[in-house]
Amino acid sequence: MSNFDQTLVLIKPDALKNSLTGYIFSTLSEFHTGLRFAGAKIVHVTSMLAEEHYSEHHGKPFFPSLIEYVTGQIHFKNEPENQRVIAIVYMGRNAVKKVREISGPTNPEKAREEKPGCIRALGTVHLIKNEKGEITGDRMDNLIHASASDEEAEREIKMWFKPNDIPPSMHAYETRQSEQHFYYKNGKLSENYLPQSVCILAPGDIAWKSDLEGLQKIANNQPSSITLQAIIAKYLVNENRNEM
Ligand code: CDP
Ligand code: MG
């Protein structure tokens, strides 16, 4: 535990739809939690970022519905401009535990029973049905994501935020300056520019050390513990390229 403990919060599309953003910010404010903002951004969530963020749930019955939910396709079906979340890094002693407690249990019905007053007590549960109309699971629209452990917080903060999105004095994880170019196109990483590729990093850019090491391994065809998508997803959000 240290003053550098950090946690990732996502204000999910159902919270934006129901105008609960201010309520969530107030509930998590420094006055109530002792936690400070380290970073905040509006993110148009791509399915790449959503699938990487929730990779532990891949293959579960609710996974496709969860991806639709967090990418805003359920609450803002025909409003692509509103398909977004607010991502925040909170920092301070015990950040993960404090925000998890205020958020409450994953299932909003359970949250209402066990912890009335927690944020997720205001959420809803929807049955998921297959083409035949049979119930295959349930989707929990629970307004907020909060990292579940310090390890998850590190993985998630690095996945959603570039180092430069966070003031240097609030960096909790090691960074490095890139000495080379990395480009991305059609699922592949390249050290050389190809037409329509996206420049992920250029010499002089600051990256998370673990991301840079992952990119170097992937570029050299060596096994990497982090996937290419998990590293680059944050570089591809909020892009406005018709060809992407
Ligand atoms: O978010 P949390 O860590 O509390 O729960 P999780 O078990 O990691 O699940 C991630 C998210 O998937 C939840 O916050 C829910 O939005 C969603 N979920 C769902 O829709 N249906 C379930 N049966 C379980 C989870
Ligand atoms: Mg979780």
Short mmCIF file of C-alpha atoms and ligand atoms in Angstrom, two decimals:
data_model
loop_
_atom_site.label_atom_id
_atom_site.label_comp_id
_atom_site.label_asym_id
_atom_site.label_seq_id
_atom_site.Cartn_x
_atom_site.Cartn_y
_atom_site.Cartn_z
CA MET A 1 0.00 0.00 0.00
CA SER A 2 1.30 3.45 -0.88
CA ASN A 3 0.20 6.90 -1.94
CA PHE A 4 0.97 5.66 -5.45
CA ASP A 5 -1.76 2.99 -5.39
CA GLN A 6 -3.87 3.49 -8.51
CA THR A 7 -7.12 2.08 -9.87
CA LEU A 8 -8.99 2.34 -13.16
CA VAL A 9 -12.61 3.47 -13.17
CA LEU A 10 -14.83 3.41 -16.23
CA ILE A 11 -18.08 5.32 -16.19
CA LYS A 12 -19.97 2.92 -18.44
CA PRO A 13 -22.53 3.87 -21.14
CA ASP A 14 -25.59 3.18 -18.94
CA ALA A 15 -24.31 5.74 -16.42
CA LEU A 16 -23.85 8.33 -19.18
CA LYS A 17 -27.32 7.53 -20.57
CA ASN A 18 -28.95 7.95 -17.15
CA SER A 19 -27.06 11.14 -16.26
CA LEU A 20 -25.28 9.52 -13.33
CA THR A 21 -21.83 10.87 -14.25
CA GLY A 22 -21.92 13.69 -11.70
CA TYR A 23 -23.23 11.37 -9.01
CA ILE A 24 -20.34 8.94 -9.59
CA PHE A 25 -17.75 11.75 -9.59
CA SER A 26 -19.20 13.16 -6.35
CA THR A 27 -19.29 9.76 -4.66
CA LEU A 28 -15.64 9.13 -5.57
CA SER A 29 -14.46 12.67 -4.84
CA GLU A 30 -11.30 13.35 -2.86
CA PHE A 31 -13.44 14.67 0.01
CA HIS A 32 -15.16 11.28 0.37
CA THR A 33 -12.37 8.89 -0.59
CA GLY A 34 -9.07 10.73 -0.12
CA LEU A 35 -8.24 9.70 -3.71
CA ARG A 36 -6.95 12.12 -6.34
CA PHE A 37 -7.36 12.21 -10.11
CA ALA A 38 -4.24 11.00 -11.92
CA GLY A 39 -5.85 10.88 -15.38
CA ALA A 40 -9.19 11.20 -17.17
CA LYS A 41 -10.29 10.80 -20.77
CA ILE A 42 -13.33 10.33 -22.99
CA VAL A 43 -12.94 7.11 -24.95
CA HIS A 44 -14.86 5.85 -27.95
CA VAL A 45 -14.34 2.19 -27.05
CA THR A 46 -13.38 -0.05 -29.95
CA SER A 47 -14.22 -3.75 -29.84
CA MET A 48 -10.44 -4.37 -29.75
CA LEU A 49 -10.08 -2.41 -26.50
CA ALA A 50 -13.27 -3.89 -25.00
CA GLU A 51 -12.24 -7.47 -25.80
CA GLU A 52 -8.75 -6.96 -24.37
CA HIS A 53 -10.09 -5.26 -21.25
CA TYR A 54 -12.50 -8.14 -20.59
CA SER A 55 -10.26 -10.91 -21.99
CA GLU A 56 -10.70 -13.00 -18.80
CA HIS A 57 -14.40 -13.36 -19.71
CA HIS A 58 -13.83 -14.46 -23.29
CA GLY A 59 -16.04 -17.46 -24.13
CA LYS A 60 -18.56 -16.88 -21.32
CA PRO A 61 -22.24 -16.68 -22.34
CA PHE A 62 -22.48 -12.98 -21.48
CA PHE A 63 -19.25 -11.96 -23.29
CA PRO A 64 -20.73 -10.79 -26.65
CA SER A 65 -23.42 -8.83 -24.82
CA LEU A 66 -20.84 -7.31 -22.46
CA ILE A 67 -18.79 -6.10 -25.44
CA GLU A 68 -21.90 -4.54 -27.03
CA TYR A 69 -22.68 -2.88 -23.70
CA VAL A 70 -19.27 -1.36 -23.01
CA THR A 71 -18.85 -0.19 -26.62
CA GLY A 72 -22.10 1.77 -26.21
CA GLN A 73 -24.06 -0.16 -28.84
CA ILE A 74 -26.86 -1.02 -26.42
CA HIS A 75 -27.53 2.34 -24.77
CA PHE A 76 -26.67 4.48 -27.81
CA LYS A 77 -27.64 2.13 -30.63
CA ASN A 78 -28.10 4.69 -33.39
CA GLU A 79 -25.93 7.42 -31.89
CA PRO A 80 -22.32 6.54 -32.66
CA GLU A 81 -21.23 9.98 -31.41
CA ASN A 82 -22.48 9.05 -27.93
CA GLN A 83 -20.86 5.62 -27.83
CA ARG A 84 -18.20 6.36 -25.27
CA VAL A 85 -17.12 5.92 -21.69
CA ILE A 86 -15.22 8.14 -19.27
CA ALA A 87 -12.01 6.50 -18.10
CA ILE A 88 -10.42 7.78 -14.90
CA VAL A 89 -7.31 6.84 -12.93
CA TYR A 90 -7.72 7.46 -9.20
CA MET A 91 -4.65 7.52 -7.01
CA GLY A 92 -4.04 7.22 -3.28
CA ARG A 93 -3.60 4.76 -0.46
CA ASN A 94 -5.79 1.67 -0.89
CA ALA A 95 -7.30 3.01 -4.13
CA VAL A 96 -8.42 -0.38 -5.48
CA LYS A 97 -10.21 -1.49 -2.33
CA LYS A 98 -11.82 1.88 -1.66
CA VAL A 99 -13.36 2.19 -5.13
CA ARG A 100 -14.48 -1.48 -5.23
CA GLU A 101 -16.27 -0.97 -1.92
CA ILE A 102 -18.10 2.16 -3.04
CA SER A 103 -18.97 0.46 -6.36
CA GLY A 104 -20.47 -2.61 -4.66
CA PRO A 105 -21.23 -6.14 -5.89
CA THR A 106 -21.11 -6.87 -9.64
CA ASN A 107 -24.80 -7.86 -9.81
CA PRO A 108 -27.04 -4.80 -9.27
CA GLU A 109 -29.82 -6.92 -7.72
CA LYS A 110 -27.37 -8.34 -5.21
CA ALA A 111 -25.97 -4.83 -4.70
CA ARG A 112 -29.44 -3.51 -3.78
CA GLU A 113 -29.94 -6.33 -1.27
CA GLU A 114 -26.49 -6.42 0.28
CA LYS A 115 -25.26 -2.86 0.03
CA PRO A 116 -28.01 -0.32 -0.60
CA GLY A 117 -26.40 3.02 -1.34
CA CYS A 118 -23.48 1.63 -3.34
CA ILE A 119 -23.15 2.85 -6.94
CA ARG A 120 -24.04 -0.49 -8.57
CA ALA A 121 -27.29 -0.65 -6.55
CA LEU A 122 -28.59 1.76 -9.23
CA GLY A 123 -27.83 -0.66 -12.07
CA THR A 124 -30.06 -3.13 -13.92
CA VAL A 125 -29.96 -6.80 -14.94
CA HIS A 126 -31.16 -7.93 -18.39
CA LEU A 127 -31.79 -11.47 -19.57
CA ILE A 128 -29.80 -12.54 -22.63
CA LYS A 129 -31.75 -14.68 -25.12
CA ASN A 130 -30.58 -16.67 -28.15
CA GLU A 131 -32.28 -16.67 -31.60
CA LYS A 132 -34.80 -19.24 -30.31
CA GLY A 133 -35.75 -16.93 -27.45
CA GLU A 134 -34.17 -19.20 -24.84
CA ILE A 135 -32.48 -17.52 -21.89
CA THR A 136 -28.72 -18.07 -22.08
CA GLY A 137 -27.48 -15.76 -19.35
CA ASP A 138 -27.79 -12.29 -17.94
CA ARG A 139 -26.13 -8.99 -18.67
CA MET A 140 -25.39 -6.74 -15.73
CA ASP A 141 -25.52 -3.06 -16.56
CA ASN A 142 -23.76 -1.86 -13.43
CA LEU A 143 -22.73 1.70 -14.30
CA ILE A 144 -19.09 1.51 -13.27
CA HIS A 145 -15.98 -0.57 -13.78
CA ALA A 146 -13.41 -0.63 -10.99
CA SER A 147 -10.16 -2.62 -11.05
CA ALA A 148 -10.32 -5.72 -8.87
CA SER A 149 -6.68 -5.91 -7.68
CA ASP A 150 -3.43 -3.95 -7.90
CA GLU A 151 -2.22 -6.28 -10.67
CA GLU A 152 -5.43 -5.78 -12.66
CA ALA A 153 -5.22 -2.02 -12.08
CA GLU A 154 -1.71 -1.93 -13.58
CA ARG A 155 -2.76 -4.02 -16.57
CA GLU A 156 -5.87 -1.91 -17.16
CA ILE A 157 -4.33 1.53 -16.62
CA LYS A 158 -1.57 0.68 -19.08
CA MET A 159 -4.19 -0.61 -21.51
CA TRP A 160 -6.38 2.54 -21.41
CA PHE A 161 -3.84 5.32 -20.80
CA LYS A 162 -0.63 6.37 -22.50
CA PRO A 163 2.00 7.66 -20.06
CA ASN A 164 1.50 11.19 -21.40
CA ASP A 165 -2.19 11.08 -20.41
CA ILE A 166 -1.03 11.13 -16.78
CA PRO A 167 1.11 13.90 -15.23
CA PRO A 168 4.67 12.60 -14.80
CA SER A 169 4.60 13.18 -11.03
CA MET A 170 1.71 10.70 -10.89
CA HIS A 171 3.28 7.89 -12.90
CA ALA A 172 3.02 4.67 -10.90
CA TYR A 173 4.60 2.41 -13.55
CA GLU A 174 7.95 2.55 -15.31
CA THR A 175 8.24 4.30 -18.65
CA ARG A 176 10.87 4.33 -21.42
CA GLN A 177 11.58 6.45 -24.45
CA SER A 178 11.17 4.64 -27.74
CA GLU A 179 14.22 4.70 -29.99
CA GLN A 180 12.43 3.36 -33.02
CA HIS A 181 9.24 3.52 -35.05
CA PHE A 182 6.38 1.06 -34.62
CA TYR A 183 3.53 1.02 -37.13
CA TYR A 184 0.33 -1.02 -37.13
CA LYS A 185 -1.78 -2.21 -40.03
CA ASN A 186 -4.31 -5.06 -40.40
CA GLY A 187 -3.35 -6.88 -37.22
CA LYS A 188 0.38 -6.65 -37.91
CA LEU A 189 3.23 -4.68 -36.38
CA SER A 190 5.92 -3.17 -38.60
CA GLU A 191 9.05 -1.12 -37.99
CA ASN A 192 8.69 0.49 -41.41
CA TYR A 193 5.93 2.71 -42.73
CA LEU A 194 3.41 1.05 -45.01
CA PRO A 195 0.63 3.03 -46.73
CA GLN A 196 -2.37 3.51 -44.39
CA SER A 197 -0.50 2.13 -41.40
CA VAL A 198 -0.87 3.92 -38.05
CA CYS A 199 2.22 5.17 -36.27
CA ILE A 200 2.04 3.76 -32.73
CA LEU A 201 5.38 5.07 -31.48
CA ALA A 202 8.15 7.19 -32.98
CA PRO A 203 11.68 7.78 -31.71
CA GLY A 204 11.47 10.04 -28.66
CA ASP A 205 7.94 9.00 -27.66
CA ILE A 206 7.39 7.88 -24.07
CA ALA A 207 5.77 4.45 -23.60
CA TRP A 208 5.13 2.11 -20.68
CA LYS A 209 8.33 0.09 -20.29
CA SER A 210 6.38 -3.20 -20.40
CA ASP A 211 4.63 -2.10 -23.64
CA LEU A 212 7.91 -1.21 -25.29
CA GLU A 213 9.47 -4.52 -24.31
CA GLY A 214 6.38 -6.33 -25.66
CA LEU A 215 6.55 -4.45 -28.97
CA GLN A 216 10.24 -5.22 -29.36
CA LYS A 217 9.60 -8.92 -28.77
CA ILE A 218 6.65 -9.01 -31.16
CA ALA A 219 8.68 -7.16 -33.83
CA ASN A 220 11.44 -9.76 -33.43
CA ASN A 221 8.94 -12.66 -33.56
CA GLN A 222 9.76 -13.63 -29.97
CA PRO A 223 7.08 -14.82 -27.54
CA SER A 224 5.54 -11.92 -25.61
CA SER A 225 3.45 -12.21 -22.42
CA ILE A 226 1.36 -9.25 -23.60
CA THR A 227 -0.61 -9.36 -26.86
CA LEU A 228 -0.12 -6.82 -29.62
CA GLN A 229 -3.78 -5.80 -29.34
CA ALA A 230 -3.49 -5.16 -25.59
CA ILE A 231 -0.61 -2.76 -26.25
CA ILE A 232 -1.90 -0.88 -29.26
CA ALA A 233 -5.65 -0.64 -28.52
CA LYS A 234 -5.16 2.68 -26.66
CA TYR A 235 -3.29 4.12 -29.64
CA LEU A 236 -6.24 3.34 -31.92
CA VAL A 237 -9.11 4.83 -29.91
CA ASN A 238 -10.55 8.23 -30.83
CA GLU A 239 -8.93 7.96 -34.27
CA ASN A 240 -10.89 9.43 -37.13
CA ARG A 241 -9.62 7.54 -40.12
CA ASN A 242 -12.22 6.45 -42.61
CA GLU A 243 -10.07 3.56 -43.71
CA MET A 244 -9.84 2.02 -40.21
O1 CDP B 1 -16.90 -5.77 -12.94
P1 CDP B 1 -16.56 -6.85 -11.94
O2 CDP B 1 -15.08 -7.05 -11.80
O3 CDP B 1 -17.25 -6.63 -10.63
O4 CDP B 1 -17.21 -8.20 -12.49
P2 CDP B 1 -16.66 -9.31 -13.51
O5 CDP B 1 -17.09 -10.64 -12.99
O6 CDP B 1 -15.20 -9.12 -13.78
O7 CDP B 1 -17.47 -9.03 -14.84
C1 CDP B 1 -17.15 -7.94 -15.68
C2 CDP B 1 -18.43 -7.29 -16.13
O8 CDP B 1 -19.16 -8.21 -16.93
C3 CDP B 1 -19.40 -6.90 -15.02
O9 CDP B 1 -19.09 -5.65 -14.43
C4 CDP B 1 -20.72 -6.89 -15.73
O10 CDP B 1 -20.97 -5.65 -16.39
C5 CDP B 1 -20.55 -7.98 -16.78
N1 CDP B 1 -21.21 -9.27 -16.40
C6 CDP B 1 -22.40 -9.60 -17.01
O11 CDP B 1 -22.91 -8.82 -17.82
N2 CDP B 1 -23.04 -10.77 -16.71
C7 CDP B 1 -22.51 -11.62 -15.82
N3 CDP B 1 -23.15 -12.76 -15.55
C8 CDP B 1 -21.27 -11.30 -15.20
C9 CDP B 1 -20.64 -10.11 -15.52
MG MG B 2 -13.64 -7.98 -12.99
#
